[in-house]
Coordinates of C-alpha atoms in Angstrom, one line a residue:
M1493 CA -112.3 37.6 31.0
N1494 CA -110.4 35.7 28.7
A1495 CA -110.4 32.5 29.5
T1496 CA -108.7 32.5 33.0
F1497 CA -105.5 31.4 30.7
S1498 CA -103.6 30.4 34.2
Y1499 CA -106.3 27.7 34.7
F1500 CA -107.9 27.1 30.9
P1501 CA -107.1 23.4 30.3
L1502 CA -104.3 22.8 28.9
F1503 CA -104.9 20.6 25.8
L1504 CA -107.1 23.5 24.1
L1505 CA -104.0 25.3 23.8
A1506 CA -103.3 22.8 21.1
L1507 CA -106.1 23.6 19.0
L1508 CA -105.2 27.5 18.8
A1509 CA -101.4 27.0 18.1
C1510 CA -102.5 28.1 15.0
Q1511 CA -103.1 31.9 14.7
P1512 CA -105.7 33.1 12.4
N1513 CA -103.8 35.6 10.1
A1514 CA -103.9 39.3 10.9
T1515 CA -106.6 41.6 8.9
Q1516 CA -106.3 44.8 7.6
N1517 CA -106.4 47.6 10.2
V1518 CA -110.0 48.8 9.2
Q1519 CA -112.4 45.6 8.9
Q1520 CA -115.9 46.2 7.2
L1521 CA -118.8 43.0 6.7
E1522 CA -122.2 42.8 5.8
S1523 CA -124.4 42.3 8.6
S1524 CA -126.8 39.8 9.1
P1525 CA -130.2 39.7 6.9
A1526 CA -132.8 41.4 8.1
V1527 CA -135.5 39.2 7.3
K1528 CA -135.0 35.5 9.5
S1529 CA -136.4 32.4 8.9
A1530 CA -139.3 30.9 11.0
D1531 CA -136.7 29.1 13.3
Y1532 CA -134.6 31.7 14.1
Y1533 CA -133.6 31.7 16.9
T1534 CA -135.5 28.5 18.2
E1535 CA -133.1 25.6 18.8
A1536 CA -133.4 23.6 22.1
H1537 CA -132.5 25.9 25.0
R1538 CA -132.1 29.2 22.9
P1539 CA -133.2 32.2 24.9
Q1540 CA -135.8 34.3 23.5
F1541 CA -134.7 37.6 25.4
H1542 CA -131.8 37.6 26.4
F1543 CA -128.7 38.2 24.1
S1544 CA -126.9 35.1 22.3
P1545 CA -124.5 34.7 19.3
E1546 CA -126.5 33.4 16.2
A1547 CA -123.8 30.8 16.0
N1548 CA -120.5 29.9 17.5
W1549 CA -118.9 30.9 21.4
M1550 CA -119.4 33.7 23.1
N1551 CA -118.1 34.8 26.5
D1552 CA -117.1 38.3 28.6
P1553 CA -119.2 41.4 27.2
N1554 CA -116.5 43.9 25.8
G1555 CA -116.7 47.8 24.9
M1556 CA -120.4 48.4 26.5
V1557 CA -120.9 52.3 25.1
Y1558 CA -123.4 54.1 24.8
Y1559 CA -123.5 56.6 21.7
D1560 CA -126.4 58.7 19.8
G1561 CA -128.8 56.4 20.9
E1562 CA -127.5 53.4 20.6
Y1563 CA -126.2 50.5 23.2
H1564 CA -123.0 48.9 21.7
L1565 CA -122.5 45.3 22.7
F1566 CA -119.0 43.8 22.1
Y1567 CA -118.2 40.0 23.5
Q1568 CA -115.7 37.9 23.5
Y1569 CA -116.3 35.8 19.9
Y1570 CA -114.5 32.9 18.1
P1571 CA -116.3 32.6 15.0
D1572 CA -114.8 29.6 13.8
G1573 CA -116.4 27.3 16.7
D1574 CA -118.4 26.6 19.4
V1575 CA -115.6 26.3 22.4
W1576 CA -113.0 28.6 23.3
G1577 CA -110.8 29.8 20.5
P1578 CA -108.8 32.7 19.2
M1579 CA -110.7 35.9 20.6
H1580 CA -112.2 38.1 18.5
W1581 CA -114.4 41.5 19.6
G1582 CA -118.4 40.5 17.9
H1583 CA -120.8 43.3 18.4
A1584 CA -123.9 44.3 18.2
V1585 CA -126.2 47.4 19.0
S1586 CA -129.6 48.1 20.2
P1587 CA -131.9 50.9 21.2
D1588 CA -132.9 49.9 23.9
M1589 CA -130.8 46.7 25.4
V1590 CA -133.4 44.6 24.8
N1591 CA -133.7 44.5 20.7
W1592 CA -130.4 43.5 19.7
E1593 CA -129.2 44.0 16.0
H1594 CA -126.0 41.8 14.9
L1595 CA -123.3 44.0 13.4
P1596 CA -120.1 42.7 11.8
I1597 CA -117.4 41.5 13.8
A1598 CA -115.4 44.4 15.3
L1599 CA -111.6 43.9 15.9
Y1600 CA -109.8 40.4 14.9
P1601 CA -106.7 39.5 16.3
D1602 CA -103.1 40.4 14.2
K1603 CA -99.5 40.8 15.0
Y1604 CA -99.8 41.3 18.8
G1605 CA -102.1 38.4 19.1
Y1606 CA -105.9 37.6 19.9
I1607 CA -108.4 40.2 20.9
F1608 CA -108.8 39.5 24.6
S1609 CA -111.4 41.9 27.4
G1610 CA -111.7 45.4 27.5
S1611 CA -114.0 48.4 27.3
A1612 CA -114.8 51.5 25.4
V1613 CA -115.2 55.1 25.7
V1614 CA -116.7 58.3 23.9
D1615 CA -113.9 60.9 23.6
K1616 CA -115.9 63.7 23.5
Q1617 CA -113.2 66.1 24.0
N1618 CA -111.0 64.5 21.3
T1619 CA -108.5 63.7 23.7
T1620 CA -106.7 61.2 21.2
G1621 CA -106.9 63.5 18.5
F1622 CA -108.7 60.6 16.4
K1623 CA -111.4 63.0 15.1
T1624 CA -111.8 63.6 11.5
G1625 CA -115.6 64.0 10.7
E1626 CA -118.9 65.3 12.4
H1627 CA -119.0 62.0 14.9
D1628 CA -117.3 61.9 18.1
P1629 CA -114.7 59.4 18.2
L1630 CA -115.3 55.8 20.1
V1631 CA -112.4 54.7 21.5
A1632 CA -111.6 50.5 22.5
I1633 CA -109.0 49.6 24.7
F1634 CA -108.4 45.8 25.0
T1635 CA -106.1 43.2 25.9
Y1636 CA -103.7 42.3 23.4
H1637 CA -102.9 38.6 24.1
D1638 CA -99.7 37.0 22.0
T1639 CA -100.3 33.0 22.2
T1640 CA -96.7 33.1 20.8
G1641 CA -95.3 34.7 23.6
Q1642 CA -96.9 32.4 26.2
R1643 CA -95.9 29.0 24.6
A1644 CA -92.5 30.3 24.0
G1645 CA -92.2 30.4 28.3
K1646 CA -92.4 34.6 28.8
N1647 CA -94.2 35.9 30.9
D1648 CA -94.9 39.3 29.0
F1649 CA -97.6 38.0 26.1
Q1650 CA -100.6 40.3 27.3
T1651 CA -100.2 44.4 26.7
Q1652 CA -103.2 46.5 26.3
G1653 CA -104.2 48.1 22.7
I1654 CA -106.6 50.7 21.6
A1655 CA -108.7 51.1 18.3
Y1656 CA -110.9 54.2 17.4
S1657 CA -113.8 54.5 15.3
N1658 CA -115.5 57.9 13.4
D1659 CA -118.3 56.1 12.0
R1660 CA -120.5 54.9 15.2
G1661 CA -118.6 52.1 15.6
R1662 CA -119.4 50.5 12.5
T1663 CA -115.5 50.0 11.1
W1664 CA -112.5 50.2 14.0
T1665 CA -109.1 51.2 13.0
K1666 CA -106.1 49.9 15.9
Y1667 CA -104.0 52.4 16.6
E1668 CA -100.6 52.3 14.7
G1669 CA -98.8 53.5 18.1
N1670 CA -99.9 49.7 19.7
P1671 CA -99.2 48.6 22.4
V1672 CA -100.1 51.6 24.8
I1673 CA -99.2 49.8 27.9
P1674 CA -96.3 47.1 27.6
N1675 CA -95.9 44.3 30.0
P1676 CA -94.0 44.6 32.9
G1677 CA -92.9 41.1 32.7
L1678 CA -97.0 39.7 34.4
R1679 CA -98.2 36.7 33.1
D1680 CA -101.9 37.6 33.8
F1681 CA -102.2 41.6 33.4
R1682 CA -105.7 41.8 31.3
D1683 CA -109.2 43.4 30.6
P1684 CA -109.2 47.3 30.9
K1685 CA -112.3 49.2 31.9
V1686 CA -111.8 53.2 31.2
S1687 CA -113.5 56.1 32.5
W1688 CA -113.0 59.9 32.8
H1689 CA -112.9 60.9 36.0
E1690 CA -114.3 64.3 35.9
E1691 CA -112.7 65.8 39.4
S1692 CA -109.2 65.2 37.9
Q1693 CA -109.8 66.0 34.5
Q1694 CA -107.9 62.4 33.3
W1695 CA -108.7 59.2 32.0
V1696 CA -109.0 56.4 34.5
M1697 CA -107.9 52.9 33.8
I1698 CA -108.1 49.2 36.0
F1699 CA -107.0 46.7 35.0
A1700 CA -106.7 43.1 36.4
R1701 CA -103.1 42.3 37.4
G1702 CA -102.8 38.6 39.0
D1703 CA -104.9 38.4 41.9
R1704 CA -105.1 42.0 42.1
V1705 CA -105.8 45.3 40.2
Q1706 CA -103.9 48.2 38.9
I1707 CA -104.8 51.7 38.2
Y1708 CA -103.3 54.0 35.3
N1709 CA -104.1 57.3 34.4
S1710 CA -103.8 59.2 30.9
P1711 CA -104.6 62.6 29.4
N1712 CA -105.2 61.3 26.1
L1713 CA -105.5 57.3 26.4
K1714 CA -102.4 56.5 24.9
D1715 CA -100.2 57.8 27.6
W1716 CA -100.6 55.9 30.2
T1717 CA -98.8 56.4 34.3
L1718 CA -99.1 53.6 36.8
A1719 CA -101.0 55.3 39.9
S1720 CA -101.9 52.8 42.3
E1721 CA -102.5 49.1 43.0
F1722 CA -105.1 47.6 45.0
G1723 CA -106.1 44.3 46.8
E1724 CA -103.1 42.7 47.9
E1725 CA -105.2 40.9 51.0
Q1726 CA -108.4 42.5 50.2
G1727 CA -111.3 40.4 49.2
T1728 CA -110.7 37.2 48.6
H1729 CA -108.1 35.1 46.3
G1730 CA -109.5 31.8 45.3
G1731 CA -108.1 32.1 41.8
V1732 CA -107.1 34.8 39.2
W1733 CA -108.7 38.4 39.4
E1734 CA -110.8 39.8 35.9
C1735 CA -112.7 41.9 34.1
P1736 CA -112.9 44.9 36.9
D1737 CA -114.8 47.8 36.8
L1738 CA -114.9 51.2 38.9
F1739 CA -117.4 53.7 39.2
Q1740 CA -119.5 56.0 41.7
L1741 CA -123.2 55.4 42.8
P1742 CA -125.4 57.9 44.5
I1743 CA -126.4 56.8 48.2
E1744 CA -130.2 56.0 48.2
G1745 CA -132.2 58.4 50.2
S1746 CA -128.9 60.2 50.7
N1747 CA -129.4 64.3 49.7
G1748 CA -126.4 63.7 47.5
Q1749 CA -123.8 61.8 48.6
S1750 CA -122.0 58.9 46.9
K1751 CA -119.6 56.0 47.4
W1752 CA -117.3 54.4 44.7
V1753 CA -117.8 50.4 43.8
M1754 CA -115.5 48.4 42.2
L1755 CA -115.9 45.2 41.0
V1756 CA -113.9 42.2 40.2
S1757 CA -114.4 38.9 38.6
L1758 CA -112.9 36.1 40.1
N1759 CA -112.5 32.6 38.6
P1760 CA -112.3 30.2 40.6
G1761 CA -113.4 31.2 44.0
G1762 CA -116.9 32.4 43.5
A1763 CA -119.9 32.2 45.8
N1764 CA -121.0 29.0 45.0
G1765 CA -117.7 27.4 42.8
G1766 CA -116.4 28.7 40.0
S1767 CA -116.5 31.7 38.6
G1768 CA -118.2 34.8 40.2
T1769 CA -118.2 38.7 40.7
M1770 CA -117.1 40.6 44.1
Y1771 CA -117.1 43.9 44.7
F1772 CA -116.4 46.7 47.2
V1773 CA -117.2 50.3 48.5
G1774 CA -114.8 52.6 49.0
E1775 CA -113.4 56.4 48.4
F1776 CA -111.8 57.1 44.8
D1777 CA -109.7 60.6 44.1
G1778 CA -108.8 59.1 40.3
K1779 CA -105.5 57.9 42.0
T1780 CA -105.8 55.9 44.8
F1781 CA -109.0 53.3 45.7
I1782 CA -109.8 52.9 49.8
N1783 CA -112.3 50.3 50.7
D1784 CA -114.7 51.4 53.6
N1785 CA -114.9 48.0 54.9
S1786 CA -112.7 45.6 56.5
A1787 CA -109.8 43.4 54.4
E1788 CA -111.4 40.3 54.5
T1789 CA -115.4 41.3 53.6
V1790 CA -115.9 39.0 50.8
L1791 CA -119.3 41.2 48.8
W1792 CA -120.7 38.7 45.9
L1793 CA -122.8 40.9 43.4
D1794 CA -124.4 37.9 42.6
Y1795 CA -124.7 34.0 44.3
G1796 CA -126.0 32.2 41.1
R1797 CA -123.2 30.1 39.4
D1798 CA -123.9 31.8 35.8
N1799 CA -123.4 35.2 36.4
Y1800 CA -119.5 36.4 35.6
A1801 CA -117.4 39.1 33.6
G1802 CA -120.1 41.9 34.1
V1803 CA -119.0 45.4 34.1
S1804 CA -121.4 48.5 33.3
W1805 CA -122.2 50.5 30.1
S1806 CA -120.0 53.7 29.5
D1807 CA -121.2 57.1 28.6
I1808 CA -124.8 57.1 29.6
P1809 CA -126.6 60.2 29.4
K1810 CA -126.7 62.1 32.6
E1811 CA -130.3 62.5 32.1
D1812 CA -130.8 58.9 32.3
G1813 CA -128.3 58.7 35.3
R1814 CA -128.4 55.0 35.7
R1815 CA -125.2 52.7 36.4
L1816 CA -126.3 49.3 33.8
F1817 CA -124.6 46.3 33.8
M1818 CA -124.5 42.8 32.1
G1819 CA -122.1 39.8 32.7
W1820 CA -122.0 36.6 30.9
M1821 CA -124.3 33.9 32.2
S1822 CA -121.8 30.8 32.4
N1823 CA -119.2 29.5 34.5
W1824 CA -115.8 28.1 33.2
Q1825 CA -116.1 24.6 35.2
Y1826 CA -118.6 24.0 32.3
A1827 CA -119.4 26.7 29.9
T1828 CA -117.2 24.9 26.9
R1829 CA -119.3 21.8 27.8
V1830 CA -123.0 22.8 27.5
P1831 CA -125.4 20.8 25.6
T1832 CA -126.5 23.8 22.8
S1833 CA -125.7 24.2 19.5
P1834 CA -124.6 25.7 16.9
W1835 CA -124.3 28.5 19.2
R1836 CA -122.8 28.7 23.3
S1837 CA -123.6 31.1 26.0
A1838 CA -125.9 34.2 26.3
M1839 CA -125.8 37.0 28.5
T1840 CA -127.7 38.1 31.4
I1841 CA -130.3 40.3 31.1
P1842 CA -129.2 43.8 31.7
R1843 CA -129.1 45.6 35.0
V1844 CA -129.1 48.4 37.4
L1845 CA -126.9 49.0 39.6
S1846 CA -127.9 51.2 43.3
L1847 CA -126.3 51.8 46.6
S1848 CA -129.0 51.4 49.7
S1849 CA -127.5 51.8 53.4
T1850 CA -128.0 48.2 55.3
D1851 CA -127.7 47.2 58.8
Q1852 CA -124.4 45.9 58.0
G1853 CA -123.4 49.2 55.8
L1854 CA -123.6 50.6 52.1
R1855 CA -124.6 47.2 50.0
V1856 CA -125.2 46.9 46.0
K1857 CA -128.9 45.9 44.8
T1858 CA -129.6 45.2 41.2
S1859 CA -132.8 45.1 39.6
P1860 CA -133.7 44.5 36.0
V1861 CA -133.6 47.5 33.2
K1862 CA -137.4 49.2 33.0
E1863 CA -136.9 48.5 29.2
L1864 CA -137.5 44.9 29.8
N1865 CA -141.4 45.8 30.7
T1866 CA -141.8 46.1 26.4
L1867 CA -141.5 42.3 26.2
R1868 CA -144.9 42.4 28.6
G1869 CA -147.9 39.8 27.1
I1870 CA -150.8 38.7 28.6
S1871 CA -150.4 37.9 32.4
T1872 CA -151.9 36.4 35.5
D1873 CA -152.9 37.3 38.8
L1874 CA -152.9 35.1 41.5
A1875 CA -155.2 35.8 44.8
E1876 CA -154.4 35.8 48.1
R1877 CA -154.2 31.7 49.3
M1878 CA -152.3 29.7 51.6
I1879 CA -149.8 27.0 50.3
A1880 CA -149.3 23.5 52.1
G1881 CA -147.5 20.8 50.5
S1882 CA -146.9 21.1 46.7
M1883 CA -149.8 22.8 44.6
D1884 CA -150.0 22.5 41.1
L1885 CA -151.1 25.9 39.5
S1886 CA -150.8 25.7 36.1
D1887 CA -154.1 25.7 35.2
E1888 CA -154.4 29.3 36.0
F1889 CA -151.9 30.4 33.2
E1890 CA -153.1 31.3 29.8
F1891 CA -149.8 31.1 28.4
D1892 CA -146.3 29.3 28.3
I1893 CA -144.3 30.1 31.7
S1894 CA -141.5 29.0 30.3
T1895 CA -140.6 32.5 28.9
S1896 CA -142.1 34.6 31.7
E1897 CA -141.6 37.0 34.4
M1898 CA -143.0 36.4 37.9
N1899 CA -143.2 38.9 40.8
L1900 CA -144.0 37.0 44.3
E1901 CA -144.6 38.1 48.0
W1902 CA -145.0 35.4 50.5
D1903 CA -145.7 36.7 54.2
L1904 CA -144.0 34.3 56.4
S1905 CA -145.1 36.0 60.0
G1906 CA -147.1 33.0 61.0
S1907 CA -146.2 30.6 58.5
T1908 CA -145.2 26.8 59.8
A1909 CA -143.6 25.8 56.9
T1910 CA -139.7 25.4 56.4
E1911 CA -139.3 26.0 52.6
V1912 CA -141.5 28.4 50.4
G1913 CA -141.2 28.6 47.0
I1914 CA -141.8 27.8 42.8
E1915 CA -140.7 24.8 41.2
L1916 CA -141.1 24.4 37.4
T1917 CA -141.4 21.0 35.9
N1918 CA -142.1 19.3 32.6
A1919 CA -143.9 15.8 31.6
K1920 CA -140.6 14.0 31.3
G1921 CA -140.2 14.8 35.4
Q1922 CA -137.5 17.5 35.3
S1923 CA -137.4 20.4 37.5
V1924 CA -135.7 23.2 38.9
A1925 CA -136.7 25.0 42.6
I1926 CA -136.1 28.4 43.2
G1927 CA -137.1 28.8 46.8
Y1928 CA -136.3 30.1 50.6
D1929 CA -135.5 28.3 53.5
K1930 CA -136.7 29.9 56.5
A1931 CA -134.4 28.4 59.0
R1932 CA -131.1 28.8 57.1
N1933 CA -132.4 32.2 56.3
E1934 CA -131.2 31.7 52.6
F1935 CA -132.9 31.7 49.5
Y1936 CA -131.3 29.1 46.9
F1937 CA -131.7 27.5 43.4
D1938 CA -131.9 23.9 42.7
R1939 CA -131.0 22.2 39.4
A1940 CA -130.3 18.9 40.6
N1941 CA -132.8 17.6 38.6
A1942 CA -133.0 19.6 35.7
G1943 CA -132.8 17.5 32.8
K1944 CA -128.9 17.4 31.0
V1945 CA -126.3 17.3 34.5
D1946 CA -124.0 15.2 32.8
F1947 CA -121.6 17.6 30.4
S1948 CA -119.6 18.3 34.1
D1949 CA -119.5 16.7 37.5
K1950 CA -120.0 20.7 38.3
F1951 CA -123.1 21.5 37.2
A1952 CA -126.0 20.2 39.3
G1953 CA -126.8 21.0 42.9
K1954 CA -128.2 23.3 45.7
F1955 CA -127.0 26.6 45.5
P1956 CA -127.7 29.1 48.6
A1957 CA -127.8 32.9 48.8
P1958 CA -127.9 34.5 52.3
N1959 CA -130.8 36.7 53.0
P1960 CA -129.2 40.3 54.8
S1961 CA -132.4 40.7 56.4
N1962 CA -135.0 39.1 58.4
A1963 CA -138.1 40.3 57.6
S1964 CA -141.2 38.3 57.4
S1965 CA -141.7 39.4 53.9
I1966 CA -140.4 37.9 51.2
Q1967 CA -140.5 38.9 47.8
M1968 CA -139.1 37.1 44.7
K1969 CA -138.7 38.2 41.3
M1970 CA -138.1 36.2 38.7
Y1971 CA -137.3 36.2 34.9
I1972 CA -137.2 32.4 32.9
D1973 CA -136.4 32.2 29.8
V1974 CA -136.6 29.0 28.5
A1975 CA -133.0 27.3 30.0
S1976 CA -132.2 29.9 33.0
V1977 CA -133.9 32.1 35.5
E1978 CA -132.8 35.0 37.2
L1979 CA -134.1 35.7 41.0
F1980 CA -134.1 39.3 42.1
A1981 CA -134.7 39.0 45.9
Q1982 CA -135.9 41.0 48.6
D1983 CA -135.8 43.9 46.1
G1984 CA -132.7 43.0 44.2
A1985 CA -130.8 42.6 47.6
V1986 CA -130.3 39.0 46.9
V1987 CA -129.6 37.7 43.1
M1988 CA -129.3 34.7 41.9
T1989 CA -128.6 33.9 38.0
D1990 CA -128.7 30.2 37.1
I1991 CA -129.0 28.4 34.3
F1992 CA -130.0 24.7 32.9
F1993 CA -131.4 22.4 29.9
P1994 CA -134.3 20.5 30.6
D1995 CA -135.4 17.6 27.8
E1996 CA -138.2 19.5 27.5
P1997 CA -139.4 22.9 28.4
F1998 CA -140.6 24.0 31.6
E1999 CA -144.5 24.5 31.4
Q2000 CA -145.8 23.4 34.5
I2001 CA -145.2 25.4 38.0
N2002 CA -145.8 24.0 41.4
F2003 CA -146.2 26.8 44.6
F2004 CA -144.4 25.1 47.3
A2005 CA -144.9 25.5 51.2
N2006 CA -142.8 22.6 52.7
D2007 CA -143.6 20.6 55.9
G2008 CA -146.1 23.4 57.1
E2009 CA -148.3 25.9 55.3
A2010 CA -147.0 29.9 53.9
K2011 CA -149.2 32.7 53.0
L2012 CA -148.7 33.7 49.1
V2013 CA -149.8 37.4 49.4
S2014 CA -149.7 38.5 45.9
G2015 CA -148.5 37.0 42.4
Q2016 CA -148.0 38.8 39.1
V2017 CA -147.0 36.8 36.5
W2018 CA -146.3 38.1 32.5
Q2019 CA -145.7 36.5 29.6
L2020 CA -142.5 37.8 27.8
K2021 CA -142.6 37.8 24.0
R2022 CA -139.1 36.7 22.3
A2023 CA -136.9 39.8 20.9
W2024 CA -135.8 37.8 18.5

């Protein structure tokens, strides 16, 4: 995602008029010091187990690739300020997607423009011919954004380029033949996601083209041919399509059957306003994607306000087999104004995407990665009990619940309550509620009283997410990290990601059953240790 230029505030373009000088083709800087000060990553609202930059602006995850025991995370980054600016690729690596090491900026703007979103792959067969040493080359594929051409009123200011690394991603060389895909005259022409298609023995690139996507093929990552287009009159078109992804998922319990899943981020037009990510399930033969659902069917990956531009990691080993995903934890309606300093934005926790059969058809389920369990500290088990009204259970926890994991199960078969859930509160009377509305059969997130909300008239509110089943058993798995909650309800069939900014941390918790009573069958809560 690239600030959604069609919708990005025009007054910021004036601030960006001076493009930074092009750097040398190969960049290498010192990484951040290994020894951290006692106050490192302790600012107000700073997440403790999510990825966030040390300072300045960050948005979309880019170039996520696994190689030689490391998960690489690149990201849209402006190193000279905490609002969106000339885009670079920031860079970090991790052995487990939980503990991250910041590395030097990987890609800088040059004569072709800013470095917008894209992907990275391991060229195991050296189809590019870039390999020079013992390591397989890593190849990054990204969008160039030429602001000079944009300001001149041209339509061809976005092109696709590549760069490569022969030292495990530590230094990068831009291909001398860039751009590898010129612009045919389209204003929104960006965010390439590349993968190797084994059946047809070729590279596949999917990227956004206005309010649809295009699919290209290549034998070598340098020479590309347009294969097809998808999206006209498919899904929803409330804004520009961005950051697509295309991958195959096995169907749970199907004895080896699989389907292809296409992710498409959309801004505006999300499920609850602003930015959002939808998906399609269908067939793909290396050239053409066919949607299995009706054209008007809209499937949302996350109903929260704050999961956007997410894509999956490439080159996960076959013995692992997971489809691993991470998104940007913000929303373009207010991302540049959230009250954090000296950084802006964080990523979601890493997640596993899977495909299951439901009464409505095949649907994507989402679950947190198991590696997060390494952060678990002391825990509290909540015994079965009836909840009536609002009950403060803070005294049952011997730890700070502002960084915690909660697994709750409710039995509503004999419930008289209209709503059940939890409310996180602080001494100032501020709160957020994560609940289930029985009459509407909806989960919801309410941050109307969450503290700082006046930075945007689009921020406060109560946001719903439909429950796809009518089961009387309600499961709520939540990750709370200082200023965010990620809900994985009904075994990951319902997902909501939302951020908030209380004046003091939420250290108290109320369990509620409004207008009646309901049975809390079980609850297990872990304190989560900081990853920084």
